[in-house]
Every structure is written in structure tokens, then in C-alpha cells.
Amino acid sequence: MDDILVENALELAGEDNRWAVLKRMGKLEERINLYNPHVIDHGAFDSSKHLLRPIPTREIALSPNTMVQNPNY
């Protein structure tokens, strides 16, 4: 898995999908702590919030009876 992550970083550096790949593989918090520990130390990364993205307000408005916003947004 680590080899796949390295290959992904090299080949898809400009594709803006690194966050999603790390999240999907369960390595997001580990990699943030490894390369940017100040982000976690200063509270800028909160796994209870940042592992999910906010649902657009428009989408919630289109399905008010079935859709609720993700926690902490």
C-alpha cells in the first residue's frame, strides 16, 4: 500500500485528488501528522470534521426529508 501511495503522489501530483486517496486508504491523518504536524497541533485538522466534506446546501434543499448535513458543518 505504501508503494501505491508513493506512486500516486508522483504520477498524480497535479490532479488535486491526493486528499481523497489518502482518506480512502485510511492514511490521511497519519500523513498530515508526518508531514505537517503543526496542522494537527494547532487544531486546524479535526478528524471528526475533515474526513467528511460538507454537503452543498442546494442538495440538502432538494431533499429536505432525507438528507442532513455532515457533522460539524
PDB file of N, CA and C in Angstrom:
ATOM      1  N   MET A   1       0.814  -1.193   0.000  1.00  0.00           N
ATOM      2  CA  MET A   1       0.000   0.000   0.000  1.00  0.00           C
ATOM      3  C   MET A   1       0.860   1.260   0.000  1.00  0.00           C
ATOM      4  N   ASP A   2       1.951   1.214   0.752  1.00  0.00           N
ATOM      5  CA  ASP A   2       2.815   2.395   0.782  1.00  0.00           C
ATOM      6  C   ASP A   2       3.410   2.683  -0.590  1.00  0.00           C
ATOM      7  N   ASP A   3       3.746   1.632  -1.334  1.00  0.00           N
ATOM      8  CA  ASP A   3       4.269   1.823  -2.691  1.00  0.00           C
ATOM      9  C   ASP A   3       3.221   2.469  -3.590  1.00  0.00           C
ATOM     10  N   ILE A   4       1.980   2.076  -3.424  1.00  0.00           N
ATOM     11  CA  ILE A   4       0.893   2.666  -4.217  1.00  0.00           C
ATOM     12  C   ILE A   4       0.738   4.142  -3.885  1.00  0.00           C
ATOM     13  N   LEU A   5       0.838   4.488  -2.606  1.00  0.00           N
ATOM     14  CA  LEU A   5       0.727   5.891  -2.212  1.00  0.00           C
ATOM     15  C   LEU A   5       1.869   6.724  -2.777  1.00  0.00           C
ATOM     16  N   VAL A   6       3.064   6.180  -2.781  1.00  0.00           N
ATOM     17  CA  VAL A   6       4.208   6.901  -3.351  1.00  0.00           C
ATOM     18  C   VAL A   6       4.006   7.095  -4.843  1.00  0.00           C
ATOM     19  N   GLU A   7       3.598   6.040  -5.525  1.00  0.00           N
ATOM     20  CA  GLU A   7       3.356   6.122  -6.969  1.00  0.00           C
ATOM     21  C   GLU A   7       2.254   7.133  -7.278  1.00  0.00           C
ATOM     22  N   ASN A   8       1.220   7.123  -6.475  1.00  0.00           N
ATOM     23  CA  ASN A   8       0.120   8.070  -6.650  1.00  0.00           C
ATOM     24  C   ASN A   8       0.612   9.504  -6.495  1.00  0.00           C
ATOM     25  N   ALA A   9       1.450   9.749  -5.500  1.00  0.00           N
ATOM     26  CA  ALA A   9       1.971  11.098  -5.275  1.00  0.00           C
ATOM     27  C   ALA A   9       2.822  11.577  -6.445  1.00  0.00           C
ATOM     28  N   LEU A  10       3.593  10.677  -7.022  1.00  0.00           N
ATOM     29  CA  LEU A  10       4.470  11.052  -8.129  1.00  0.00           C
ATOM     30  C   LEU A  10       3.712  11.251  -9.434  1.00  0.00           C
ATOM     31  N   GLU A  11       2.807  10.353  -9.738  1.00  0.00           N
ATOM     32  CA  GLU A  11       2.120  10.405 -11.024  1.00  0.00           C
ATOM     33  C   GLU A  11       0.969  11.396 -11.067  1.00  0.00           C
ATOM     34  N   LEU A  12       0.311  11.586  -9.955  1.00  0.00           N
ATOM     35  CA  LEU A  12      -0.892  12.421  -9.952  1.00  0.00           C
ATOM     36  C   LEU A  12      -0.721  13.686  -9.129  1.00  0.00           C
ATOM     37  N   ALA A  13       0.484  14.191  -9.066  1.00  0.00           N
ATOM     38  CA  ALA A  13       0.779  15.343  -8.209  1.00  0.00           C
ATOM     39  C   ALA A  13      -0.094  16.555  -8.527  1.00  0.00           C
ATOM     40  N   GLY A  14      -0.391  16.795  -9.765  1.00  0.00           N
ATOM     41  CA  GLY A  14      -1.177  17.969 -10.137  1.00  0.00           C
ATOM     42  C   GLY A  14      -2.657  17.709 -10.309  1.00  0.00           C
ATOM     43  N   GLU A  15      -3.119  16.541  -9.944  1.00  0.00           N
ATOM     44  CA  GLU A  15      -4.506  16.169 -10.202  1.00  0.00           C
ATOM     45  C   GLU A  15      -5.481  16.567  -9.100  1.00  0.00           C
ATOM     46  N   ASP A  16      -4.989  17.052  -7.965  1.00  0.00           N
ATOM     47  CA  ASP A  16      -5.835  17.515  -6.866  1.00  0.00           C
ATOM     48  C   ASP A  16      -6.741  16.414  -6.308  1.00  0.00           C
ATOM     49  N   ASN A  17      -6.221  15.197  -6.228  1.00  0.00           N
ATOM     50  CA  ASN A  17      -7.026  14.125  -5.650  1.00  0.00           C
ATOM     51  C   ASN A  17      -6.312  13.438  -4.494  1.00  0.00           C
ATOM     52  N   ARG A  18      -5.193  13.975  -4.066  1.00  0.00           N
ATOM     53  CA  ARG A  18      -4.389  13.340  -3.021  1.00  0.00           C
ATOM     54  C   ARG A  18      -5.175  13.172  -1.721  1.00  0.00           C
ATOM     55  N   TRP A  19      -5.916  14.202  -1.332  1.00  0.00           N
ATOM     56  CA  TRP A  19      -6.723  14.167  -0.106  1.00  0.00           C
ATOM     57  C   TRP A  19      -7.687  12.990  -0.150  1.00  0.00           C
ATOM     58  N   ALA A  20      -8.383  12.831  -1.252  1.00  0.00           N
ATOM     59  CA  ALA A  20      -9.361  11.748  -1.381  1.00  0.00           C
ATOM     60  C   ALA A  20      -8.693  10.378  -1.344  1.00  0.00           C
ATOM     61  N   VAL A  21      -7.547  10.250  -1.982  1.00  0.00           N
ATOM     62  CA  VAL A  21      -6.834   8.968  -1.991  1.00  0.00           C
ATOM     63  C   VAL A  21      -6.379   8.608  -0.581  1.00  0.00           C
ATOM     64  N   LEU A  22      -5.780   9.553   0.121  1.00  0.00           N
ATOM     65  CA  LEU A  22      -5.317   9.283   1.477  1.00  0.00           C
ATOM     66  C   LEU A  22      -6.481   8.977   2.414  1.00  0.00           C
ATOM     67  N   LYS A  23      -7.578   9.693   2.249  1.00  0.00           N
ATOM     68  CA  LYS A  23      -8.757   9.446   3.082  1.00  0.00           C
ATOM     69  C   LYS A  23      -9.306   8.053   2.821  1.00  0.00           C
ATOM     70  N   ARG A  24      -9.434   7.686   1.561  1.00  0.00           N
ATOM     71  CA  ARG A  24      -9.975   6.385   1.187  1.00  0.00           C
ATOM     72  C   ARG A  24      -9.105   5.240   1.724  1.00  0.00           C
ATOM     73  N   MET A  25      -7.797   5.445   1.760  1.00  0.00           N
ATOM     74  CA  MET A  25      -6.886   4.403   2.215  1.00  0.00           C
ATOM     75  C   MET A  25      -6.659   4.437   3.725  1.00  0.00           C
ATOM     76  N   GLY A  26      -7.315   5.365   4.423  1.00  0.00           N
ATOM     77  CA  GLY A  26      -7.186   5.455   5.870  1.00  0.00           C
ATOM     78  C   GLY A  26      -5.852   6.000   6.342  1.00  0.00           C
ATOM     79  N   LYS A  27      -5.177   6.759   5.490  1.00  0.00           N
ATOM     80  CA  LYS A  27      -3.836   7.269   5.803  1.00  0.00           C
ATOM     81  C   LYS A  27      -3.799   8.792   5.942  1.00  0.00           C
ATOM     82  N   LEU A  28      -4.927   9.447   5.855  1.00  0.00           N
ATOM     83  CA  LEU A  28      -4.939  10.910   5.833  1.00  0.00           C
ATOM     84  C   LEU A  28      -4.338  11.517   7.093  1.00  0.00           C
ATOM     85  N   GLU A  29      -4.852  11.145   8.249  1.00  0.00           N
ATOM     86  CA  GLU A  29      -4.371  11.734   9.495  1.00  0.00           C
ATOM     87  C   GLU A  29      -2.895  11.382   9.734  1.00  0.00           C
ATOM     88  N   GLU A  30      -2.510  10.153   9.409  1.00  0.00           N
ATOM     89  CA  GLU A  30      -1.115   9.726   9.558  1.00  0.00           C
ATOM     90  C   GLU A  30      -0.183  10.591   8.712  1.00  0.00           C
ATOM     91  N   ARG A  31      -0.557  10.821   7.455  1.00  0.00           N
ATOM     92  CA  ARG A  31       0.298  11.614   6.554  1.00  0.00           C
ATOM     93  C   ARG A  31       0.325  13.080   6.948  1.00  0.00           C
ATOM     94  N   ILE A  32      -0.796  13.612   7.397  1.00  0.00           N
ATOM     95  CA  ILE A  32      -0.798  15.003   7.857  1.00  0.00           C
ATOM     96  C   ILE A  32       0.122  15.138   9.062  1.00  0.00           C
ATOM     97  N   ASN A  33       0.025  14.203   9.985  1.00  0.00           N
ATOM     98  CA  ASN A  33       0.867  14.253  11.180  1.00  0.00           C
ATOM     99  C   ASN A  33       2.341  14.088  10.832  1.00  0.00           C
ATOM    100  N   LEU A  34       2.646  13.280   9.823  1.00  0.00           N
ATOM    101  CA  LEU A  34       4.025  13.040   9.415  1.00  0.00           C
ATOM    102  C   LEU A  34       4.655  14.260   8.749  1.00  0.00           C
ATOM    103  N   TYR A  35       3.923  14.866   7.819  1.00  0.00           N
ATOM    104  CA  TYR A  35       4.494  15.947   7.022  1.00  0.00           C
ATOM    105  C   TYR A  35       4.126  17.351   7.493  1.00  0.00           C
ATOM    106  N   ASN A  36       3.012  17.496   8.197  1.00  0.00           N
ATOM    107  CA  ASN A  36       2.565  18.806   8.676  1.00  0.00           C
ATOM    108  C   ASN A  36       2.034  18.698  10.096  1.00  0.00           C
ATOM    109  N   PRO A  37       2.855  18.306  11.061  1.00  0.00           N
ATOM    110  CA  PRO A  37       2.337  18.089  12.416  1.00  0.00           C
ATOM    111  C   PRO A  37       1.748  19.344  13.044  1.00  0.00           C
ATOM    112  N   HIS A  38       2.189  20.527  12.613  1.00  0.00           N
ATOM    113  CA  HIS A  38       1.642  21.759  13.170  1.00  0.00           C
ATOM    114  C   HIS A  38       0.156  21.913  12.862  1.00  0.00           C
ATOM    115  N   VAL A  39      -0.299  21.316  11.776  1.00  0.00           N
ATOM    116  CA  VAL A  39      -1.720  21.396  11.406  1.00  0.00           C
ATOM    117  C   VAL A  39      -2.571  20.732  12.482  1.00  0.00           C
ATOM    118  N   ILE A  40      -2.162  19.562  12.937  1.00  0.00           N
ATOM    119  CA  ILE A  40      -2.910  18.859  13.976  1.00  0.00           C
ATOM    120  C   ILE A  40      -2.679  19.518  15.328  1.00  0.00           C
ATOM    121  N   ASP A  41      -1.434  19.926  15.610  1.00  0.00           N
ATOM    122  CA  ASP A  41      -1.109  20.548  16.900  1.00  0.00           C
ATOM    123  C   ASP A  41      -1.919  21.807  17.149  1.00  0.00           C
ATOM    124  N   HIS A  42      -2.173  22.581  16.107  1.00  0.00           N
ATOM    125  CA  HIS A  42      -2.898  23.841  16.256  1.00  0.00           C
ATOM    126  C   HIS A  42      -4.401  23.690  16.049  1.00  0.00           C
ATOM    127  N   GLY A  43      -4.871  22.471  15.905  1.00  0.00           N
ATOM    128  CA  GLY A  43      -6.300  22.233  15.781  1.00  0.00           C
ATOM    129  C   GLY A  43      -6.884  22.534  14.412  1.00  0.00           C
ATOM    130  N   ALA A  44      -6.041  22.721  13.405  1.00  0.00           N
ATOM    131  CA  ALA A  44      -6.551  23.025  12.064  1.00  0.00           C
ATOM    132  C   ALA A  44      -7.136  21.783  11.395  1.00  0.00           C
ATOM    133  N   PHE A  45      -6.734  20.595  11.858  1.00  0.00           N
ATOM    134  CA  PHE A  45      -7.297  19.356  11.321  1.00  0.00           C
ATOM    135  C   PHE A  45      -8.034  18.648  12.436  1.00  0.00           C
ATOM    136  N   ASP A  46      -9.298  18.380  12.205  1.00  0.00           N
ATOM    137  CA  ASP A  46     -10.131  17.666  13.174  1.00  0.00           C
ATOM    138  C   ASP A  46     -10.723  16.478  12.436  1.00  0.00           C
ATOM    139  N   SER A  47     -10.300  15.271  12.799  1.00  0.00           N
ATOM    140  CA  SER A  47     -10.738  14.090  12.052  1.00  0.00           C
ATOM    141  C   SER A  47     -12.250  13.903  12.102  1.00  0.00           C
ATOM    142  N   SER A  48     -12.919  14.367  13.159  1.00  0.00           N
ATOM    143  CA  SER A  48     -14.368  14.227  13.212  1.00  0.00           C
ATOM    144  C   SER A  48     -15.060  15.129  12.197  1.00  0.00           C
ATOM    145  N   LYS A  49     -14.348  16.147  11.712  1.00  0.00           N
ATOM    146  CA  LYS A  49     -14.919  17.050  10.712  1.00  0.00           C
ATOM    147  C   LYS A  49     -14.307  16.850   9.332  1.00  0.00           C
ATOM    148  N   HIS A  50     -12.998  16.767   9.256  1.00  0.00           N
ATOM    149  CA  HIS A  50     -12.318  16.837   7.976  1.00  0.00           C
ATOM    150  C   HIS A  50     -12.238  15.522   7.204  1.00  0.00           C
ATOM    151  N   LEU A  51     -12.717  14.444   7.759  1.00  0.00           N
ATOM    152  CA  LEU A  51     -12.762  13.212   6.978  1.00  0.00           C
ATOM    153  C   LEU A  51     -14.008  13.168   6.102  1.00  0.00           C
ATOM    154  N   LEU A  52     -14.945  14.056   6.366  1.00  0.00           N
ATOM    155  CA  LEU A  52     -16.142  14.207   5.537  1.00  0.00           C
ATOM    156  C   LEU A  52     -16.137  15.609   4.932  1.00  0.00           C
ATOM    157  N   ARG A  53     -16.749  15.751   3.786  1.00  0.00           N
ATOM    158  CA  ARG A  53     -16.893  17.064   3.160  1.00  0.00           C
ATOM    159  C   ARG A  53     -18.307  17.561   3.427  1.00  0.00           C
ATOM    160  N   PRO A  54     -18.513  18.873   3.410  1.00  0.00           N
ATOM    161  CA  PRO A  54     -19.877  19.372   3.599  1.00  0.00           C
ATOM    162  C   PRO A  54     -20.746  19.039   2.389  1.00  0.00           C
ATOM    163  N   ILE A  55     -22.003  18.769   2.647  1.00  0.00           N
ATOM    164  CA  ILE A  55     -22.959  18.544   1.560  1.00  0.00           C
ATOM    165  C   ILE A  55     -23.443  19.918   1.109  1.00  0.00           C
ATOM    166  N   PRO A  56     -23.437  20.194  -0.180  1.00  0.00           N
ATOM    167  CA  PRO A  56     -23.891  21.509  -0.647  1.00  0.00           C
ATOM    168  C   PRO A  56     -25.319  21.805  -0.194  1.00  0.00           C
ATOM    169  N   THR A  57     -25.539  23.038   0.219  1.00  0.00           N
ATOM    170  CA  THR A  57     -26.850  23.459   0.719  1.00  0.00           C
ATOM    171  C   THR A  57     -27.940  23.201  -0.309  1.00  0.00           C
ATOM    172  N   ARG A  58     -27.629  23.404  -1.557  1.00  0.00           N
ATOM    173  CA  ARG A  58     -28.609  23.177  -2.628  1.00  0.00           C
ATOM    174  C   ARG A  58     -29.086  21.724  -2.635  1.00  0.00           C
ATOM    175  N   GLU A  59     -28.168  20.785  -2.436  1.00  0.00           N
ATOM    176  CA  GLU A  59     -28.541  19.366  -2.435  1.00  0.00           C
ATOM    177  C   GLU A  59     -29.431  19.027  -1.243  1.00  0.00           C
ATOM    178  N   ILE A  60     -29.147  19.620  -0.103  1.00  0.00           N
ATOM    179  CA  ILE A  60     -29.980  19.383   1.076  1.00  0.00           C
ATOM    180  C   ILE A  60     -31.364  19.972   0.845  1.00  0.00           C
ATOM    181  N   ALA A  61     -31.426  21.147   0.217  1.00  0.00           N
ATOM    182  CA  ALA A  61     -32.718  21.784  -0.057  1.00  0.00           C
ATOM    183  C   ALA A  61     -33.559  20.960  -1.026  1.00  0.00           C
ATOM    184  N   LEU A  62     -32.916  20.241  -1.940  1.00  0.00           N
ATOM    185  CA  LEU A  62     -33.653  19.413  -2.893  1.00  0.00           C
ATOM    186  C   LEU A  62     -34.220  18.153  -2.248  1.00  0.00           C
ATOM    187  N   SER A  63     -33.641  17.723  -1.132  1.00  0.00           N
ATOM    188  CA  SER A  63     -34.107  16.510  -0.441  1.00  0.00           C
ATOM    189  C   SER A  63     -34.198  16.763   1.062  1.00  0.00           C
ATOM    190  N   PRO A  64     -35.027  17.703   1.487  1.00  0.00           N
ATOM    191  CA  PRO A  64     -35.036  18.093   2.902  1.00  0.00           C
ATOM    192  C   PRO A  64     -35.484  16.978   3.854  1.00  0.00           C
ATOM    193  N   ASN A  65     -36.254  16.025   3.376  1.00  0.00           N
ATOM    194  CA  ASN A  65     -36.752  14.973   4.271  1.00  0.00           C
ATOM    195  C   ASN A  65     -35.775  13.813   4.426  1.00  0.00           C
ATOM    196  N   THR A  66     -34.796  13.712   3.542  1.00  0.00           N
ATOM    197  CA  THR A  66     -33.909  12.549   3.586  1.00  0.00           C
ATOM    198  C   THR A  66     -32.450  12.901   3.812  1.00  0.00           C
ATOM    199  N   MET A  67     -32.071  14.152   3.636  1.00  0.00           N
ATOM    200  CA  MET A  67     -30.651  14.491   3.688  1.00  0.00           C
ATOM    201  C   MET A  67     -30.380  15.482   4.813  1.00  0.00           C
ATOM    202  N   VAL A  68     -29.346  15.185   5.597  1.00  0.00           N
ATOM    203  CA  VAL A  68     -28.915  16.111   6.646  1.00  0.00           C
ATOM    204  C   VAL A  68     -27.420  16.402   6.435  1.00  0.00           C
ATOM    205  N   GLN A  69     -27.016  17.554   6.914  1.00  0.00           N
ATOM    206  CA  GLN A  69     -25.632  17.978   6.767  1.00  0.00           C
ATOM    207  C   GLN A  69     -24.691  17.063   7.569  1.00  0.00           C
ATOM    208  N   ASN A  70     -23.507  16.859   7.064  1.00  0.00           N
ATOM    209  CA  ASN A  70     -22.498  16.090   7.791  1.00  0.00           C
ATOM    210  C   ASN A  70     -22.147  16.821   9.090  1.00  0.00           C
ATOM    211  N   PRO A  71     -21.730  16.069  10.117  1.00  0.00           N
ATOM    212  CA  PRO A  71     -21.440  16.683  11.412  1.00  0.00           C
ATOM    213  C   PRO A  71     -20.376  17.775  11.318  1.00  0.00           C
ATOM    214  N   ASN A  72     -20.516  18.788  12.146  1.00  0.00           N
ATOM    215  CA  ASN A  72     -19.571  19.898  12.308  1.00  0.00           C
ATOM    216  C   ASN A  72     -19.528  20.863  11.142  1.00  0.00           C
ATOM    217  N   TYR A  73     -20.482  20.816  10.237  1.00  0.00           N
ATOM    218  CA  TYR A  73     -20.560  21.807   9.153  1.00  0.00           C
ATOM    219  C   TYR A  73     -21.822  22.609   9.305  1.00  0.00           C
TER     220      TYR A  73
END
